[in-house]
Short mmCIF file of N, CA and C in Angstrom, two decimals:
data_model
loop_
_atom_site.label_atom_id
_atom_site.label_comp_id
_atom_site.label_asym_id
_atom_site.label_seq_id
_atom_site.Cartn_x
_atom_site.Cartn_y
_atom_site.Cartn_z
N MET A 150 10.94 -14.38 -18.36
CA MET A 150 11.30 -13.91 -17.53
C MET A 150 10.83 -15.06 -16.42
N GLY A 151 11.80 -15.37 -15.88
CA GLY A 151 11.46 -16.41 -14.67
C GLY A 151 10.65 -15.90 -13.54
N LEU A 152 10.09 -16.81 -12.52
CA LEU A 152 9.22 -16.13 -11.36
C LEU A 152 10.13 -15.59 -10.38
N ASN A 153 11.35 -16.01 -10.55
CA ASN A 153 12.10 -15.57 -9.25
C ASN A 153 12.18 -14.03 -9.23
N GLN A 154 12.86 -13.67 -10.77
CA GLN A 154 12.41 -12.00 -10.69
C GLN A 154 11.60 -11.57 -10.40
N PHE A 155 9.95 -11.75 -10.67
CA PHE A 155 8.80 -11.42 -9.93
C PHE A 155 9.02 -11.19 -8.31
N LEU A 156 9.71 -12.23 -8.44
CA LEU A 156 9.48 -12.42 -6.34
C LEU A 156 10.68 -11.53 -6.05
N ILE A 157 11.54 -11.55 -6.57
CA ILE A 157 12.20 -10.23 -6.10
C ILE A 157 12.00 -8.83 -5.78
N LEU A 158 10.89 -8.91 -7.37
CA LEU A 158 10.79 -7.44 -7.39
C LEU A 158 9.55 -6.99 -6.30
N SER A 159 8.85 -7.89 -6.09
CA SER A 159 7.80 -7.83 -5.04
C SER A 159 8.46 -7.67 -3.65
N ALA A 160 9.52 -8.39 -3.78
CA ALA A 160 9.90 -8.56 -1.90
C ALA A 160 10.65 -7.42 -2.34
N PHE A 161 11.61 -6.63 -2.99
CA PHE A 161 11.89 -5.34 -2.85
C PHE A 161 10.78 -4.25 -2.82
N LEU A 162 10.01 -3.91 -3.24
CA LEU A 162 8.48 -3.49 -3.16
C LEU A 162 8.07 -3.38 -1.79
N PHE A 163 7.97 -4.86 -1.65
CA PHE A 163 6.93 -4.91 0.01
C PHE A 163 7.92 -4.34 1.26
N CYS A 164 9.18 -4.68 1.11
CA CYS A 164 10.59 -4.24 1.83
C CYS A 164 10.20 -2.44 1.62
N THR A 165 10.11 -1.99 0.34
CA THR A 165 10.20 -0.46 0.52
C THR A 165 9.09 0.07 0.86
N GLY A 166 8.08 -0.60 1.08
CA GLY A 166 6.24 -0.16 1.45
C GLY A 166 6.66 -0.29 2.95
N ILE A 167 7.10 -1.39 3.59
CA ILE A 167 7.47 -1.58 4.98
C ILE A 167 7.88 -0.26 5.32
N TYR A 168 9.10 -0.08 4.71
CA TYR A 168 10.00 1.01 5.63
C TYR A 168 9.35 2.47 5.54
N GLY A 169 8.60 2.52 4.46
CA GLY A 169 7.94 3.93 4.29
C GLY A 169 6.77 4.20 5.53
N VAL A 170 6.25 3.10 5.50
CA VAL A 170 5.18 2.85 6.78
C VAL A 170 6.00 3.19 8.02
N LEU A 171 7.10 2.73 8.38
CA LEU A 171 7.58 2.98 9.42
C LEU A 171 8.57 4.23 10.11
N ALA A 172 8.91 4.33 8.83
CA ALA A 172 10.14 5.40 8.99
C ALA A 172 9.57 7.29 8.61
N ARG A 173 8.39 7.07 7.93
CA ARG A 173 7.45 8.19 7.34
C ARG A 173 6.78 8.87 8.32
N LYS A 174 6.32 9.92 8.68
CA LYS A 174 5.61 11.12 9.08
C LYS A 174 4.73 11.68 8.94
N ASN A 175 4.76 11.64 7.58
CA ASN A 175 3.37 12.04 6.89
C ASN A 175 2.37 11.13 6.45
N ALA A 176 1.28 11.52 6.38
CA ALA A 176 -0.06 10.60 6.41
C ALA A 176 -0.03 9.91 4.73
N VAL A 177 0.14 11.40 3.91
CA VAL A 177 -0.02 10.73 2.53
C VAL A 177 1.20 9.98 2.18
N LEU A 178 2.01 9.78 2.39
CA LEU A 178 3.38 9.25 2.42
C LEU A 178 2.93 7.31 2.72
N VAL A 179 2.45 7.97 4.02
CA VAL A 179 2.13 6.35 4.66
C VAL A 179 1.43 5.57 4.00
N LEU A 180 0.14 6.45 3.18
CA LEU A 180 -0.54 5.78 2.60
C LEU A 180 -0.04 5.34 0.76
N MET A 181 0.62 5.89 0.37
CA MET A 181 1.64 5.76 -0.77
C MET A 181 2.12 4.22 -0.41
N SER A 182 2.93 4.23 0.48
CA SER A 182 3.95 3.28 0.82
C SER A 182 3.01 1.73 1.10
N ILE A 183 1.58 1.85 1.94
CA ILE A 183 1.00 0.87 1.91
C ILE A 183 0.13 0.56 0.39
N GLU A 184 -0.12 1.50 -0.79
CA GLU A 184 0.05 1.27 -1.88
C GLU A 184 1.35 0.45 -2.26
N LEU A 185 2.16 0.98 -2.60
CA LEU A 185 3.30 -0.25 -2.58
C LEU A 185 3.49 -1.67 -2.15
N MET A 186 2.76 -2.01 -0.42
CA MET A 186 3.04 -2.97 -0.55
C MET A 186 1.71 -4.15 -0.88
N LEU A 187 0.70 -2.91 -1.42
CA LEU A 187 -0.86 -3.71 -1.94
C LEU A 187 0.01 -4.09 -3.61
N ASN A 188 0.78 -3.75 -3.82
CA ASN A 188 1.12 -3.57 -5.56
C ASN A 188 2.03 -5.07 -5.34
N ALA A 189 2.83 -5.18 -4.10
CA ALA A 189 3.89 -6.45 -4.52
C ALA A 189 3.09 -7.42 -4.22
N VAL A 190 2.00 -7.05 -3.97
CA VAL A 190 1.01 -8.43 -3.14
C VAL A 190 0.50 -8.95 -4.71
N ASN A 191 0.14 -7.94 -5.66
CA ASN A 191 -0.54 -7.86 -7.16
C ASN A 191 0.83 -8.80 -7.72
N ILE A 192 1.87 -8.27 -7.71
CA ILE A 192 2.90 -8.76 -8.37
C ILE A 192 2.82 -10.46 -8.14
N ASN A 193 2.76 -10.70 -6.75
CA ASN A 193 2.84 -11.92 -6.53
C ASN A 193 2.01 -13.00 -6.79
N LEU A 194 0.63 -12.26 -6.48
CA LEU A 194 -0.44 -12.63 -7.05
C LEU A 194 -0.22 -13.41 -8.77
N VAL A 195 -0.69 -12.24 -9.82
CA VAL A 195 -0.29 -12.34 -10.89
C VAL A 195 1.02 -13.37 -11.58
N ALA A 196 1.69 -13.51 -10.70
CA ALA A 196 2.97 -13.89 -10.94
C ALA A 196 2.73 -15.53 -10.83
N PHE A 197 2.16 -15.89 -9.65
CA PHE A 197 1.68 -16.82 -9.26
C PHE A 197 0.55 -17.62 -10.61
N SER A 198 -0.03 -17.03 -10.57
CA SER A 198 -1.53 -17.18 -11.22
C SER A 198 -0.81 -17.92 -12.93
N ALA A 199 0.20 -16.59 -13.63
CA ALA A 199 0.71 -17.30 -15.05
C ALA A 199 1.84 -18.41 -14.68
N TYR A 200 2.25 -18.35 -13.84
CA TYR A 200 3.51 -19.46 -13.46
C TYR A 200 2.64 -21.32 -13.12
N ARG A 201 1.42 -21.16 -12.60
CA ARG A 201 0.41 -22.57 -12.51
C ARG A 201 -0.67 -22.12 -13.63
N SER A 202 -0.52 -21.44 -14.42
CA SER A 202 -1.51 -21.21 -16.13
C SER A 202 -2.88 -21.43 -14.96
N ASN A 203 -2.89 -20.54 -13.87
CA ASN A 203 -4.55 -20.53 -12.89
C ASN A 203 -5.10 -19.07 -12.86
N VAL A 204 -6.45 -18.76 -13.31
CA VAL A 204 -6.92 -17.46 -13.43
C VAL A 204 -6.94 -16.97 -12.18
N SER A 205 -7.25 -17.91 -11.19
CA SER A 205 -7.85 -17.22 -9.64
C SER A 205 -6.79 -15.94 -9.28
N GLY A 206 -5.16 -16.11 -9.61
CA GLY A 206 -4.45 -14.94 -8.96
C GLY A 206 -5.06 -13.86 -9.47
N GLN A 207 -5.75 -13.75 -11.00
CA GLN A 207 -5.31 -12.38 -11.30
C GLN A 207 -6.64 -12.12 -11.12
N VAL A 208 -8.05 -12.88 -10.46
CA VAL A 208 -9.36 -12.58 -9.97
C VAL A 208 -8.80 -11.70 -8.73
N PHE A 209 -7.93 -12.73 -8.07
CA PHE A 209 -7.92 -11.90 -6.38
C PHE A 209 -6.77 -10.66 -6.71
N ALA A 210 -5.78 -10.66 -7.55
CA ALA A 210 -5.39 -9.30 -7.74
C ALA A 210 -6.54 -7.95 -8.47
N LEU A 211 -7.26 -8.40 -8.72
CA LEU A 211 -8.51 -7.30 -9.30
C LEU A 211 -9.52 -6.87 -7.98
N PHE A 212 -9.26 -8.04 -6.76
CA PHE A 212 -9.78 -7.44 -5.90
C PHE A 212 -9.14 -6.61 -4.81
N VAL A 213 -7.75 -6.91 -4.90
CA VAL A 213 -7.06 -6.09 -4.01
C VAL A 213 -7.23 -4.92 -5.02
N ILE A 214 -6.74 -4.51 -6.23
CA ILE A 214 -7.02 -3.37 -6.55
C ILE A 214 -8.08 -2.58 -6.46
N THR A 215 -9.05 -3.49 -6.47
CA THR A 215 -10.61 -2.44 -5.78
C THR A 215 -10.47 -2.01 -4.49
N ILE A 216 -10.31 -3.10 -4.03
CA ILE A 216 -10.06 -2.56 -2.09
C ILE A 216 -8.98 -1.53 -2.11
N ALA A 217 -7.79 -1.65 -2.74
CA ALA A 217 -6.90 -0.06 -2.73
C ALA A 217 -7.43 1.10 -2.86
N ALA A 218 -7.98 0.89 -4.13
CA ALA A 218 -9.11 2.00 -4.42
C ALA A 218 -9.51 3.04 -3.24
N ALA A 219 -10.68 2.22 -2.94
CA ALA A 219 -11.03 2.35 -2.07
C ALA A 219 -10.66 2.78 -0.49
N GLU A 220 -9.64 2.01 -0.49
CA GLU A 220 -8.73 2.49 0.69
C GLU A 220 -8.06 3.97 0.84
N VAL A 221 -7.40 4.36 -0.16
CA VAL A 221 -7.25 5.20 -0.93
C VAL A 221 -8.01 6.74 -0.51
N GLY A 222 -9.11 6.26 -1.74
CA GLY A 222 -10.70 7.30 -1.58
C GLY A 222 -10.53 7.51 -0.40
N VAL A 223 -10.65 6.05 1.05
CA VAL A 223 -10.98 6.80 1.97
C VAL A 223 -9.95 7.65 3.38
N GLY A 224 -9.00 7.11 2.79
CA GLY A 224 -7.62 7.62 3.61
C GLY A 224 -7.22 8.63 3.11
N LEU A 225 -7.68 9.48 2.17
CA LEU A 225 -7.52 10.83 1.59
C LEU A 225 -8.39 11.36 2.23
N ALA A 226 -9.48 11.15 2.10
CA ALA A 226 -10.93 11.71 3.24
C ALA A 226 -10.40 11.97 4.09
N ILE A 227 -9.89 11.19 5.59
CA ILE A 227 -9.57 11.23 6.72
C ILE A 227 -8.36 12.43 6.65
N VAL A 228 -7.41 12.44 5.81
CA VAL A 228 -6.16 12.75 5.77
C VAL A 228 -6.17 14.77 5.83
N LEU A 229 -7.45 14.83 4.74
CA LEU A 229 -7.62 16.08 4.22
C LEU A 229 -8.96 16.81 5.74
N LEU A 230 -9.28 16.03 5.91
CA LEU A 230 -10.30 16.28 7.34
C LEU A 230 -9.30 16.57 8.86
N ILE A 231 -8.22 15.83 8.87
CA ILE A 231 -7.30 16.05 9.75
C ILE A 231 -6.57 17.31 9.62
N TYR A 232 -5.95 17.35 8.30
CA TYR A 232 -5.49 19.06 7.46
C TYR A 232 -5.96 20.28 7.78
N ARG A 233 -7.46 19.93 7.55
CA ARG A 233 -8.10 20.83 8.15
C ARG A 233 -8.59 21.41 9.12
N ASN A 234 -8.53 20.41 10.30
CA ASN A 234 -8.74 20.87 11.86
C ASN A 234 -7.03 20.54 11.88
N VAL A 235 -6.30 20.23 12.16
CA VAL A 235 -4.99 20.26 12.98
C VAL A 235 -3.87 21.21 12.26
N HIS A 236 -4.23 21.35 10.62
CA HIS A 236 -3.23 21.84 10.19
C HIS A 236 -1.71 21.08 9.87
N THR A 237 -2.04 20.26 9.78
CA THR A 237 -0.88 19.29 9.73
C THR A 237 -0.94 18.23 9.44
N SER A 238 -0.30 17.56 8.70
CA SER A 238 -0.53 15.86 7.80
C SER A 238 0.43 14.94 9.05
N ASP A 239 1.12 15.64 9.77
CA ASP A 239 2.42 14.80 10.87
C ASP A 239 1.65 14.03 11.71
N LEU A 240 1.71 12.61 11.56
CA LEU A 240 1.04 11.80 12.06
C LEU A 240 1.48 11.58 13.72
N ASP A 241 2.59 12.22 13.80
CA ASP A 241 3.20 12.30 15.27
C ASP A 241 2.65 13.52 16.35
N GLU A 242 2.01 14.82 15.19
CA GLU A 242 1.58 16.02 16.09
C GLU A 242 0.08 15.51 16.12
N VAL A 243 -0.35 14.51 15.45
CA VAL A 243 -1.60 14.50 15.52
C VAL A 243 -2.24 13.15 16.72
N ASP A 244 -2.60 14.00 17.84
CA ASP A 244 -2.92 13.26 19.09
C ASP A 244 -4.13 13.31 19.34
N GLN A 245 -5.55 14.11 19.02
CA GLN A 245 -6.72 14.17 19.36
C GLN A 245 -7.11 12.95 18.94
N LEU A 246 -7.06 12.16 18.33
CA LEU A 246 -7.46 10.49 18.14
C LEU A 246 -7.25 9.91 19.10
N LYS A 247 -6.11 10.32 20.50
CA LYS A 247 -6.16 9.23 21.21
C LYS A 247 -7.05 9.27 22.32
N GLY A 248 -8.23 10.19 22.34
CA GLY A 248 -9.21 10.47 23.41
C GLY A 248 -9.08 11.11 24.53
#
């Protein structure tokens, strides 16, 4: 497979993630969309790493995976606390954070 196929797949995943962040109101779906965008970045990093025969892209992909796991842990904890207090995960109805 060539580099172009990976770039097209990555662009599709990233655009799908952007659409999910902008169009969805559910906090869990927004977190899943952010994960899609991070995985698109990982595909790019690994594809360019393999294309240039350099390991640094794969190392950066591992960092991104680690950051994504931490982001999901903290994000789900925040969503659970919001759901416990407000009884909804709809981001439009959560206006207590506005101050």
